[in-house]
CSV table of C-alpha atoms and ligand atoms in Angstrom, one decimal:
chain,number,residue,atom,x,y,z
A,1,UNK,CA,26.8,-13.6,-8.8
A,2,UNK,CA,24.3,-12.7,-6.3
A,3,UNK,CA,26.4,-13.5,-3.3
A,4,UNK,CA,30.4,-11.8,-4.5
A,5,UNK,CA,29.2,-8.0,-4.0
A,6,UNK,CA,31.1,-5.3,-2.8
A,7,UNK,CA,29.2,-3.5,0.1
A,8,UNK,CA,26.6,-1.0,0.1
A,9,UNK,CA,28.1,2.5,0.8
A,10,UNK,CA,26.2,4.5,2.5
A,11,UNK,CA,26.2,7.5,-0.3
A,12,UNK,CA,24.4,5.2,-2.4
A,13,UNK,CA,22.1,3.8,0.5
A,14,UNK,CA,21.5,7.5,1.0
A,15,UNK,CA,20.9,8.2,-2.9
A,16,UNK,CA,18.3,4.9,-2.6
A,17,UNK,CA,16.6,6.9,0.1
A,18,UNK,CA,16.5,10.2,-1.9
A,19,UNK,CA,14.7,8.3,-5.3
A,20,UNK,CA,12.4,7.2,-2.7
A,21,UNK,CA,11.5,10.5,-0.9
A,22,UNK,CA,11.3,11.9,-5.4
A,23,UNK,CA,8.8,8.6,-6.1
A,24,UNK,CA,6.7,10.2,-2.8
A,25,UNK,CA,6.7,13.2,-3.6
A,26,UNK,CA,8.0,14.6,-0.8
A,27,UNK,CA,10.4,16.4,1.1
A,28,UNK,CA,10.5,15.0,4.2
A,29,UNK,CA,12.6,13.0,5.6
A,30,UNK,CA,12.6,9.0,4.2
A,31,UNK,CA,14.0,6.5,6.4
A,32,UNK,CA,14.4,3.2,4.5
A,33,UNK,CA,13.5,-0.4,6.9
A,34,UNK,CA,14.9,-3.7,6.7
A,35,UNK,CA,12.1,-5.6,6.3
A,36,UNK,CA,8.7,-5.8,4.3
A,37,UNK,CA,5.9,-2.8,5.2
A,38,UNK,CA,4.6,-4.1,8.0
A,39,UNK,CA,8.1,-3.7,9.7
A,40,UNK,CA,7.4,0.7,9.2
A,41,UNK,CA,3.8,0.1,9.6
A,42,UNK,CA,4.1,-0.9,13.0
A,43,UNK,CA,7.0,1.2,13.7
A,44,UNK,CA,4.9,4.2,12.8
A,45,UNK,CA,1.6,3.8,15.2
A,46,UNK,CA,4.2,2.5,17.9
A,47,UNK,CA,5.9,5.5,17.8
A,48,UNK,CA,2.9,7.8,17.4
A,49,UNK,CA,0.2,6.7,19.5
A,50,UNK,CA,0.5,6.4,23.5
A,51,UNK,CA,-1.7,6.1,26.7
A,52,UNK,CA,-3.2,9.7,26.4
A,53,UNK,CA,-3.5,9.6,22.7
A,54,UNK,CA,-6.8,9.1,20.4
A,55,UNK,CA,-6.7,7.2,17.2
A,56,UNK,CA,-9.1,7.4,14.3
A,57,UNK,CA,-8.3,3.7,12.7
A,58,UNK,CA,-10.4,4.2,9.2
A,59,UNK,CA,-11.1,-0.1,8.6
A,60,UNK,CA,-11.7,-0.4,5.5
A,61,UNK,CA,-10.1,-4.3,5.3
A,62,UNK,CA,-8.0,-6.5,6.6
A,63,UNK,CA,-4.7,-4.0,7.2
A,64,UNK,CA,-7.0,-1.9,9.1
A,65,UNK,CA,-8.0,-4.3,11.8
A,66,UNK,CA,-3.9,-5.0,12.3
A,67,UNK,CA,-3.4,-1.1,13.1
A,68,UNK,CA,-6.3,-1.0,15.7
A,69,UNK,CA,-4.4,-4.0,17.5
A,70,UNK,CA,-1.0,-2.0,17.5
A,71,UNK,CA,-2.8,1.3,18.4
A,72,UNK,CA,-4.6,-0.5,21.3
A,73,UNK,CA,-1.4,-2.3,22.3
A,74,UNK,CA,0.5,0.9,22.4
A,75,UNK,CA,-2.1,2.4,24.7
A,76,UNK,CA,-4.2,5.0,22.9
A,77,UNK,CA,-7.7,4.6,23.0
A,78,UNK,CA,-9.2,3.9,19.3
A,79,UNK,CA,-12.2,5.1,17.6
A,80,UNK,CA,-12.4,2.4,14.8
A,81,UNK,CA,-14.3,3.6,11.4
A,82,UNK,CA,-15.3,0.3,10.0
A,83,UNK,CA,-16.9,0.6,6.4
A,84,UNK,CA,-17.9,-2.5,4.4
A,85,UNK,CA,-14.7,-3.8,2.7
A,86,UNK,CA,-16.9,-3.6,-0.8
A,87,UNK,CA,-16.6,-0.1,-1.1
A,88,UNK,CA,-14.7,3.2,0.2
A,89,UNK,CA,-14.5,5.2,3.0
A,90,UNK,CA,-16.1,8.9,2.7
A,91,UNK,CA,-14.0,12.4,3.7
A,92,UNK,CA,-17.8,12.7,5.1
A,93,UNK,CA,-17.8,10.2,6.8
A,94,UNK,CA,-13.8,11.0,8.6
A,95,UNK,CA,-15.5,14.2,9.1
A,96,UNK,CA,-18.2,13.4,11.2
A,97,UNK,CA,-16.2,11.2,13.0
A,98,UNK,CA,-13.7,13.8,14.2
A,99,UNK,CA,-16.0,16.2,14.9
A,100,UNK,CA,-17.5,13.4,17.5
A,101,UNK,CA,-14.6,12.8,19.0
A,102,UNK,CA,-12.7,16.2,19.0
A,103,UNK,CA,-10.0,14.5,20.8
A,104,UNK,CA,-8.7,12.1,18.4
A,105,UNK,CA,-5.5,13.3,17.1
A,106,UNK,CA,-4.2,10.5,15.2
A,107,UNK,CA,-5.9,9.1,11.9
A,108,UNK,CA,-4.5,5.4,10.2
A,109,UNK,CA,-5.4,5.2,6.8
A,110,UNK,CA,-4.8,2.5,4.1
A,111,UNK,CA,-4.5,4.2,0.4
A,112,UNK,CA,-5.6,1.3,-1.7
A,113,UNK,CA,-6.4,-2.2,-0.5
A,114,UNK,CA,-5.1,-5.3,-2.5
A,115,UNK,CA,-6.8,-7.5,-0.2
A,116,UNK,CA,-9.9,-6.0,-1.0
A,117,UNK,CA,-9.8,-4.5,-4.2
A,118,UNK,CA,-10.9,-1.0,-2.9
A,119,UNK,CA,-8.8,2.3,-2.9
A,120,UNK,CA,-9.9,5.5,-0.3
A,121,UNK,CA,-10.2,9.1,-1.4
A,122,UNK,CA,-7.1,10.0,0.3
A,123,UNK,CA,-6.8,13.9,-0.8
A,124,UNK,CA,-10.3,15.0,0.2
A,125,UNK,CA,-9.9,12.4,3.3
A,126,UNK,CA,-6.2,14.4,4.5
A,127,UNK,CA,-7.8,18.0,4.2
A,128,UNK,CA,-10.1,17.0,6.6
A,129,UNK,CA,-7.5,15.4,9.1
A,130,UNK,CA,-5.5,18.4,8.5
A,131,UNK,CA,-8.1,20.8,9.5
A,132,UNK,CA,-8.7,18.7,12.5
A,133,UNK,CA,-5.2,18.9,13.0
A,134,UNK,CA,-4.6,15.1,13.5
A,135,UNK,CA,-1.4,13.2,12.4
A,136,UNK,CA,-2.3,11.1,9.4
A,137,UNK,CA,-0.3,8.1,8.8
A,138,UNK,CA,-1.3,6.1,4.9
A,139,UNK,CA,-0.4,3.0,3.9
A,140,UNK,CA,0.5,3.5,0.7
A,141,UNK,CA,2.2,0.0,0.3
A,142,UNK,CA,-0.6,-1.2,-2.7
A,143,UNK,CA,-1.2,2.5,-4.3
A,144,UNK,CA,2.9,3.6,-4.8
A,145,UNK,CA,3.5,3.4,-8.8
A,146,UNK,CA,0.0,2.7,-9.1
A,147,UNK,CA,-2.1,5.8,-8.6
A,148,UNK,CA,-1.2,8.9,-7.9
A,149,UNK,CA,0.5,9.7,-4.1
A,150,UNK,CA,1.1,13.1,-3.3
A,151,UNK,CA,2.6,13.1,-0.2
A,152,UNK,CA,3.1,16.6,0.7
A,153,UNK,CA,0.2,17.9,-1.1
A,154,UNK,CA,-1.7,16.0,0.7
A,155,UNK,CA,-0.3,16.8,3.9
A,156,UNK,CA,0.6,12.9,4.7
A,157,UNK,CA,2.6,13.0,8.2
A,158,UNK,CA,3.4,9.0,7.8
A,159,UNK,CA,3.1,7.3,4.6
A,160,UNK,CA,4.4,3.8,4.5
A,161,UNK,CA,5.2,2.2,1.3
A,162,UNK,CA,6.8,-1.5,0.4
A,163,UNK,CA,8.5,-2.5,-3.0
A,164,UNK,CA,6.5,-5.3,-3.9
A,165,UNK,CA,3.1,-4.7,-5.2
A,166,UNK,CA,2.9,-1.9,-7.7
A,167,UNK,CA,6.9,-1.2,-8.0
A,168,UNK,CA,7.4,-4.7,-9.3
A,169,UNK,CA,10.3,-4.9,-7.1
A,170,UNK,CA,11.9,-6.7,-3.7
A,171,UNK,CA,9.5,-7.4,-0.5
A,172,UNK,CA,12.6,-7.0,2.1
A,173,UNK,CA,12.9,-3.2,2.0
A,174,UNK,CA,10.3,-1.1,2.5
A,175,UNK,CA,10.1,2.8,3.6
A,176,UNK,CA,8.3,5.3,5.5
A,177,UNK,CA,8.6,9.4,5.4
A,178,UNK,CA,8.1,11.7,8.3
A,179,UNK,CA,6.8,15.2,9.0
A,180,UNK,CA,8.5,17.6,11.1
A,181,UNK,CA,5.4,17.2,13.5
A,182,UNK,CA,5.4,13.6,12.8
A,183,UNK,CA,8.8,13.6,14.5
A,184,UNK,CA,7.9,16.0,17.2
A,185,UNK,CA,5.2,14.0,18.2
A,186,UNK,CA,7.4,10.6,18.5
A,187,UNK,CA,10.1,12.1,20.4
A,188,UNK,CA,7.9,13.4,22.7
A,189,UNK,CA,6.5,10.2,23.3
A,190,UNK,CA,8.4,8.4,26.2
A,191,UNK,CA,7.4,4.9,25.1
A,192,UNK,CA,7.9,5.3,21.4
A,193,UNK,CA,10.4,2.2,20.7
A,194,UNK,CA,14.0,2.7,21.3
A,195,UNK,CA,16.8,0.6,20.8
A,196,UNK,CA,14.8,-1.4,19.2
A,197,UNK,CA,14.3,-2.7,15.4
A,198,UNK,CA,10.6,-1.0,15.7
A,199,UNK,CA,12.5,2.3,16.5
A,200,UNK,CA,12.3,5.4,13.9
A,201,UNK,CA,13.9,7.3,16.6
A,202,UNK,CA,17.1,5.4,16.3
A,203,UNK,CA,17.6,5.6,12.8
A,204,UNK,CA,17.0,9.4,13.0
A,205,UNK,CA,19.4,9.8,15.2
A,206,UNK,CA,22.1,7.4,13.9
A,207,UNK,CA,21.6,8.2,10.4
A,208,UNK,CA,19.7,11.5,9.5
A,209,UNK,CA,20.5,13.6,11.4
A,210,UNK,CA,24.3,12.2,11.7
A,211,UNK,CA,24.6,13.1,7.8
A,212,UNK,CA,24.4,9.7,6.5
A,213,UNK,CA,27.8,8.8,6.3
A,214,UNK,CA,27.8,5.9,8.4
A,215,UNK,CA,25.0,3.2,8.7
A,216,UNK,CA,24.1,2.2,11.6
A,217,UNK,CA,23.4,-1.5,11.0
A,218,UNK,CA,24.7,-3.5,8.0
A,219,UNK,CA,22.4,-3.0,4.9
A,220,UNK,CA,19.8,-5.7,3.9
A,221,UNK,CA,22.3,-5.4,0.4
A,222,UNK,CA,20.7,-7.4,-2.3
A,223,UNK,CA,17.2,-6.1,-1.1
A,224,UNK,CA,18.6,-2.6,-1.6
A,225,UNK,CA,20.2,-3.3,-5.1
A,226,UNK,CA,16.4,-4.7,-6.3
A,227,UNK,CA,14.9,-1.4,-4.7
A,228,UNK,CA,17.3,1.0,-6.6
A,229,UNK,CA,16.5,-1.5,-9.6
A,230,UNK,CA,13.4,-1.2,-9.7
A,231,UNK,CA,13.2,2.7,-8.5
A,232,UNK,CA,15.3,2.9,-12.0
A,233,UNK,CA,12.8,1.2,-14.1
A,234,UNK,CA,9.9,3.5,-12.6
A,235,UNK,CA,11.8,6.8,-13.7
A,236,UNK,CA,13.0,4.9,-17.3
A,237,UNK,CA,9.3,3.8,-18.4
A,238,UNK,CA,7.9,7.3,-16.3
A,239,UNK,CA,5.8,7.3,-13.1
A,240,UNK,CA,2.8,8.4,-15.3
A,241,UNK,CA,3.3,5.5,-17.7
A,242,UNK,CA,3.5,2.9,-14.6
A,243,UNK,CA,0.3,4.6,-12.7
A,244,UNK,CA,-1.5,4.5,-16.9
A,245,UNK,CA,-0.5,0.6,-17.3
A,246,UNK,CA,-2.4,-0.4,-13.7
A,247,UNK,CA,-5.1,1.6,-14.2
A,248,UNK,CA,-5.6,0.2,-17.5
A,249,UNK,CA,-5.1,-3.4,-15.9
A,250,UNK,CA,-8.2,-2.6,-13.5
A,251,UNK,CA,-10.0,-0.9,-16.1
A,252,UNK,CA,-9.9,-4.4,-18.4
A,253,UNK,CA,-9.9,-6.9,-15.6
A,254,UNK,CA,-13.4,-5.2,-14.5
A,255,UNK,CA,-14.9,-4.7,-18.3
A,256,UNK,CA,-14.1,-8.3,-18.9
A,257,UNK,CA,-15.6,-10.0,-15.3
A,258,UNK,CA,-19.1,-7.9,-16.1
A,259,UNK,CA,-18.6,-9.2,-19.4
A,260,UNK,CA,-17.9,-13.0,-18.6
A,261,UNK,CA,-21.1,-12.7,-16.3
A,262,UNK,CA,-20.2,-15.7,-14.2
A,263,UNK,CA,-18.4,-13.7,-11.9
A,264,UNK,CA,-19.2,-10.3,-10.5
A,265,UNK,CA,-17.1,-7.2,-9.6
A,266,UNK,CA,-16.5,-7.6,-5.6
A,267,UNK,CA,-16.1,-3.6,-5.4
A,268,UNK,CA,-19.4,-2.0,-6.4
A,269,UNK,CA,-17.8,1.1,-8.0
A,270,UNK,CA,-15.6,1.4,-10.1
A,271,UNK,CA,-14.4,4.6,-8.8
A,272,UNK,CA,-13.6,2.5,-5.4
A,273,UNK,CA,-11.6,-0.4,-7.3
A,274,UNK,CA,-8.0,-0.3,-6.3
A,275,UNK,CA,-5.6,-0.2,-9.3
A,276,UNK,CA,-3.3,-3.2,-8.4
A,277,UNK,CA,-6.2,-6.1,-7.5
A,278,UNK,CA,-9.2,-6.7,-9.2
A,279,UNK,CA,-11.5,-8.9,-6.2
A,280,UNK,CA,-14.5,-11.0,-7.2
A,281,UNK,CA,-17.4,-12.1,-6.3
A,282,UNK,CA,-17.7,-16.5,-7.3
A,283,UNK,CA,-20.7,-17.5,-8.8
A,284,UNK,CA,-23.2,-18.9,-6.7
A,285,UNK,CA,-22.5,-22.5,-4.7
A,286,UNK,CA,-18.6,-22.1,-6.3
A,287,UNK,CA,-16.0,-21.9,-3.9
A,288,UNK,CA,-13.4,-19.7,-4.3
A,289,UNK,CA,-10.2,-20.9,-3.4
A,290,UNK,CA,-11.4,-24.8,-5.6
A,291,UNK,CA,-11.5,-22.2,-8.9
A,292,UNK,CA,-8.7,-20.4,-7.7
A,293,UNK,CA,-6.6,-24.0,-7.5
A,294,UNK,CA,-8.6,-24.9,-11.1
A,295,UNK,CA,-6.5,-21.5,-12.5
A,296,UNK,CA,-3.3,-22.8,-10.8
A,297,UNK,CA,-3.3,-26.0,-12.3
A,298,UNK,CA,-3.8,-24.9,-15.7
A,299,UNK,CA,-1.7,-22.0,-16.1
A,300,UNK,CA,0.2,-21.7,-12.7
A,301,UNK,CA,2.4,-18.6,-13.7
A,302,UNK,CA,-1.0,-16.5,-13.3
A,303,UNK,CA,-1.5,-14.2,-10.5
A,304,UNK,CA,-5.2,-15.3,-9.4
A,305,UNK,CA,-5.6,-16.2,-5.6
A,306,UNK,CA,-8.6,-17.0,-3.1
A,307,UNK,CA,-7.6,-15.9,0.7
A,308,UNK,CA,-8.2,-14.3,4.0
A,309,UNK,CA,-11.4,-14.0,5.3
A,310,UNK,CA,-13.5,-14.5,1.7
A,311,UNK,CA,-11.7,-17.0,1.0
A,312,UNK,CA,-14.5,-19.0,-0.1
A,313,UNK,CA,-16.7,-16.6,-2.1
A,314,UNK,CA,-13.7,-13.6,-3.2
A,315,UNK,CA,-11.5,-14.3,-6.1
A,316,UNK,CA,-8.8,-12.0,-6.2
A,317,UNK,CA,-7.2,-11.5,-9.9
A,318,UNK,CA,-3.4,-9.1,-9.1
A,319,UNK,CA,-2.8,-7.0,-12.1
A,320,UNK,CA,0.4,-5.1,-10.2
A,321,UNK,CA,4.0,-4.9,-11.3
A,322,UNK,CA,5.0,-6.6,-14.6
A,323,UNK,CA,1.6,-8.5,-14.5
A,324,UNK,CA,0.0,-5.1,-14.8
A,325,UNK,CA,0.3,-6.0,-19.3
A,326,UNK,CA,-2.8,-6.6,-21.6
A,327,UNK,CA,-1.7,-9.7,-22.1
A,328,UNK,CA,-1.6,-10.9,-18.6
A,329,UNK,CA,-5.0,-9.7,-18.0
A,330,UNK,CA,-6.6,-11.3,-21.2
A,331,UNK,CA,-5.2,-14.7,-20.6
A,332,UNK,CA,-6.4,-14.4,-17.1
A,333,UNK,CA,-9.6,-13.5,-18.0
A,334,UNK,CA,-9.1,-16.4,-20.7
A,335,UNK,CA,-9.0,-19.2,-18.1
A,336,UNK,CA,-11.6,-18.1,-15.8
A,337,UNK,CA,-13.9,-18.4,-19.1
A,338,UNK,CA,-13.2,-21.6,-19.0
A,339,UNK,CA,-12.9,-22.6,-15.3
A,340,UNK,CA,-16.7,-21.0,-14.8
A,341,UNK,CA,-18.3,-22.4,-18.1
A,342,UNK,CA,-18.6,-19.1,-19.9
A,343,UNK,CA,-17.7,-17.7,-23.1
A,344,UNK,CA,-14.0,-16.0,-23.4
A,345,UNK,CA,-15.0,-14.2,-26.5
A,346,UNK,CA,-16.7,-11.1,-25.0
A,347,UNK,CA,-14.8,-10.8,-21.9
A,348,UNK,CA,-11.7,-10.4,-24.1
A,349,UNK,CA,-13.1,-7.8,-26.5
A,350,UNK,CA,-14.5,-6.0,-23.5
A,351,UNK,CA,-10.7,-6.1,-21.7
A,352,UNK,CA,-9.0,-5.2,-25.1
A,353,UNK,CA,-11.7,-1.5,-25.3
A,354,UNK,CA,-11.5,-0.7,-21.6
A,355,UNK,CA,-7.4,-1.0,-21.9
A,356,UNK,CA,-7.2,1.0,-25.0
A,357,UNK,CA,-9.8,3.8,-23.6
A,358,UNK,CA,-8.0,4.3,-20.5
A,359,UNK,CA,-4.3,4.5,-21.9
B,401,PLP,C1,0.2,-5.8,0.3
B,401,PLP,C2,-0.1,-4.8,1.4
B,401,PLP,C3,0.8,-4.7,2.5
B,401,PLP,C4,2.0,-5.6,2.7
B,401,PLP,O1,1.6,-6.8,3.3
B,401,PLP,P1,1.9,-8.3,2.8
B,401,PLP,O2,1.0,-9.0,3.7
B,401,PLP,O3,3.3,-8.5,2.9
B,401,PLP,O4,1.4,-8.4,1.4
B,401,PLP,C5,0.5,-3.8,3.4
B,401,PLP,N1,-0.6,-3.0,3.3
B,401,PLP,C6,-1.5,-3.1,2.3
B,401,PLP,C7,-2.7,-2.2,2.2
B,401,PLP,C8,-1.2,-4.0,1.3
B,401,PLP,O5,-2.1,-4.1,0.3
C-alpha cells in the first residue's frame, strides 16, 4: 500500500507548502526540505551568515551550541548568549547584548526547547531584534502546534519548523519560511550554498520563483503525504485545540512531579516550561537514564527518556503529538510513582486539576 503510489504533483506539493506557510502564520515565502529540521536549520545560518557578518547565537540548550558551530564555520564572528538551560532567555537581556555589539546583525533563536524543557519569550525577544534591525532566524521545530507562533507578527525573517514533535507527524520533511530581506541578504552572500542540498537559493530559483509547476528534485513522497496528513488533522481538531491539549499536558505533567515529590521540576518557572517536554530533576544519588530504562521495561510504549548531556540527573517525560492526552500523562506519572517509591495518588489528582483548569 505504502509503496504502489502515484507521484506527487507538484500542485499538491505546492498546496502542502501553502497549509504550511497558513499553520505559520505567514506570508512569506515557505520552501519545504527533504530532510528532518536540521537539514533547513543549517541551510538557513549557511546561507545568512558570512566572513563579515555578526551573529547573536542566544544558547539556551543544546540546539544552540549546534548553530554557533555552523555560524563559526560559515565565517561570521559570533557573540554567543549562553543562559542556564533551567530557565529562559530575557528580551533584556538580547537587548543589552545588541546594544554592546552594535554590529551584530544576525540573531539565532530556539522557540521552545524539548531537550531542555524551557520555551524563550520570542515576541518581546523579535521587537527587540527588529529595532536593532538584525535578521532573526527561530527554531520553531518543538513550539509549531504547540504554542502560539506568529511568524509575521513577530517579524521572524527564518523560522524553521519539523513535523515531528508537536504536529504528531513525519520526521523526513521539514520547512523553513523566508522574508524578503531574508532573501536579499542570502543572495547577496557569495558563499551562501549553491548547487548544493544546503542551498535555499536553488529551490527559489527552481521552484518559487519558476511558479511551481515543476519540481526540481523528486519528492521525498510518503514523507509528504504524512505532512499533508497530519497538516489535515491540525486544521480538523483546530490549531487552538492542539496548542490547549499541550499546554494542558505541561500544565499536569508539572502539577503531578511537585506533587510526587521525588522528583522535581528541571525548569524553575513555570512560565519557562516548554509545552511539548516536561524535564526533571532525579532524586538524589538516582540516575537518570537506570529510572528511565525502569519506565521502559514496565510500560515501554511511554515517552519518558534520560539523554544528552543530563543524562544522569534529567528525566525528560514528552507530552507532544498524540501523547499530548490526559491519559498518557497520568499513566506516566503512574509509573514514576512507582519507579521512585512514592505515592501515585496525589500526583494523579494534582494532573487530573491542572488539565481541567487549563483547557
Ligand atoms: C526536536 C528539535 C529539533 C529536531 O531535532 P531532532 O534531533 O531530530 O529531534 C530541532 N530543534 C529543536 C529546538 C528541537 O527541540
Amino acid at each position: 500500500m505504502l509503496l504502489d503510489l502515484p507521484p506527487m504533483t507538484a500542485d499538491r506539493f505546492a498546496a502542502i507548502e501553502d497549509a504550511v506557510a497558513a499553520l505559520l502564520r505567514t506570508r512569506n515565502d515557505v520552501i519545504v526540505t527533504q530532510g528532518e529540521a536540521l537539514l533547513p536549520l543549517e541551510a538557513a545560518i549557511k546561507g545568512a551568515a558570512h566572513p563579515g557578518s555578526t551573529a547573536l547565537n542566544v544558547v539556551t540548550g543544546p540546539y544552540g551550541q549546534t548553530f554557533g558551530g555552523w555560524l563559526r564555520a560559515a565565517g561570521a564572528k559570533v557573540v554567543d548568549l549562553t543562559v542556564p538551560y533551567d530557565t529562559a532567555v530575557g528580551a533584556e537581556q538580547v537587548a543589552a547584548a545588541l546594544d554592546e555589539h552594535p554590529e551584530i546583525d544576525f540573531v539565532s533563536l530556539v522557540h521552545a526547547e524539548a531537550a531542555t524543557g524551557n520555551t524563550n519569550p520570542v515576541a518581546a525577544i523579535a521587537e527587540v531584534v527588529r529595532r536593532h534591525g538584525a535578521l532573526l532566524m527561530l527554531d520553531a521545530v518543538a513550539s509549531v502546534a504547540a504554542e502560539p507562533l506568529l511568524t509575521d507578527e513577530w517579524g521572524v525573517d527564518l523560522c524553521v519548523i519539523g513535523g515531528q514533535k508537536a504536529m504528531g507527524g513525519p520526521a523526513g520533511v521539514s520547512a523553513v519560511s523566508v522574508s524578503e530581506r531574508a532573501w536579499q541578504r542570502i543572495a547577496a552572500n557569495p558563499a551562501a550554498p549553491r548547487r548544493s542540498y544546503l542551498s535555499l537559493l536553488d529551490w527559489k530559483e527552481r521552484w518559487t520563483d519558476a511558479g511551481r509547476t515543476q519540481l526540481p528534485h523528486a519528492p521525498a513522497q510518503l514523507e509528504m503525504l504524512a505532512l499533508e496528513e497530519c497538516l489535515a488533522a491540525i486544521e480538523a481538531e483546530t490549531l487552538d485545540a492542539v496548542i490547549a491539549r499541550h499546554r494542558a499536558a505541561a500544565a499536569a505533567t508539572r502539577a503531578g512531579a511537585l506533587a510526587l515529590g521525588t522528583v522535581a521540576p528541571y525548569v524553575r518557572r513555570a512560565e519557562h516550561a516548554a509545552p511539548v517536554a516536561t524535564t526533571l530533576r532525579t532524586p538524589l544519588g538516582t540516575n537518570a537514564a537506570d529510572l528511565a530504562a525502569e519506565v521502559h521495561r514496565r510500560a515501554p510504549q511511554l515517552p519518558v527518556q534520560a539523554g544528552g548531556a543530563l543524562a544522569a540527573t534529567m528525566l525528560r517525560l514528552n507530552h507532544y503529538g498524540p501523547a499530548a492526552n490526559p491519559e498518557t500523562v497520568i499513566a506516566t506519572l503512574e509509573l514514576l510513582a512507582q519507579a521512585t517509591g512514592a505515592p501515585a495518588a496525589a500526583a494523579v489528582a494534582a494532573a487530573t486539576e491542572a488539565w481541567e483548569q487549563a483547557i
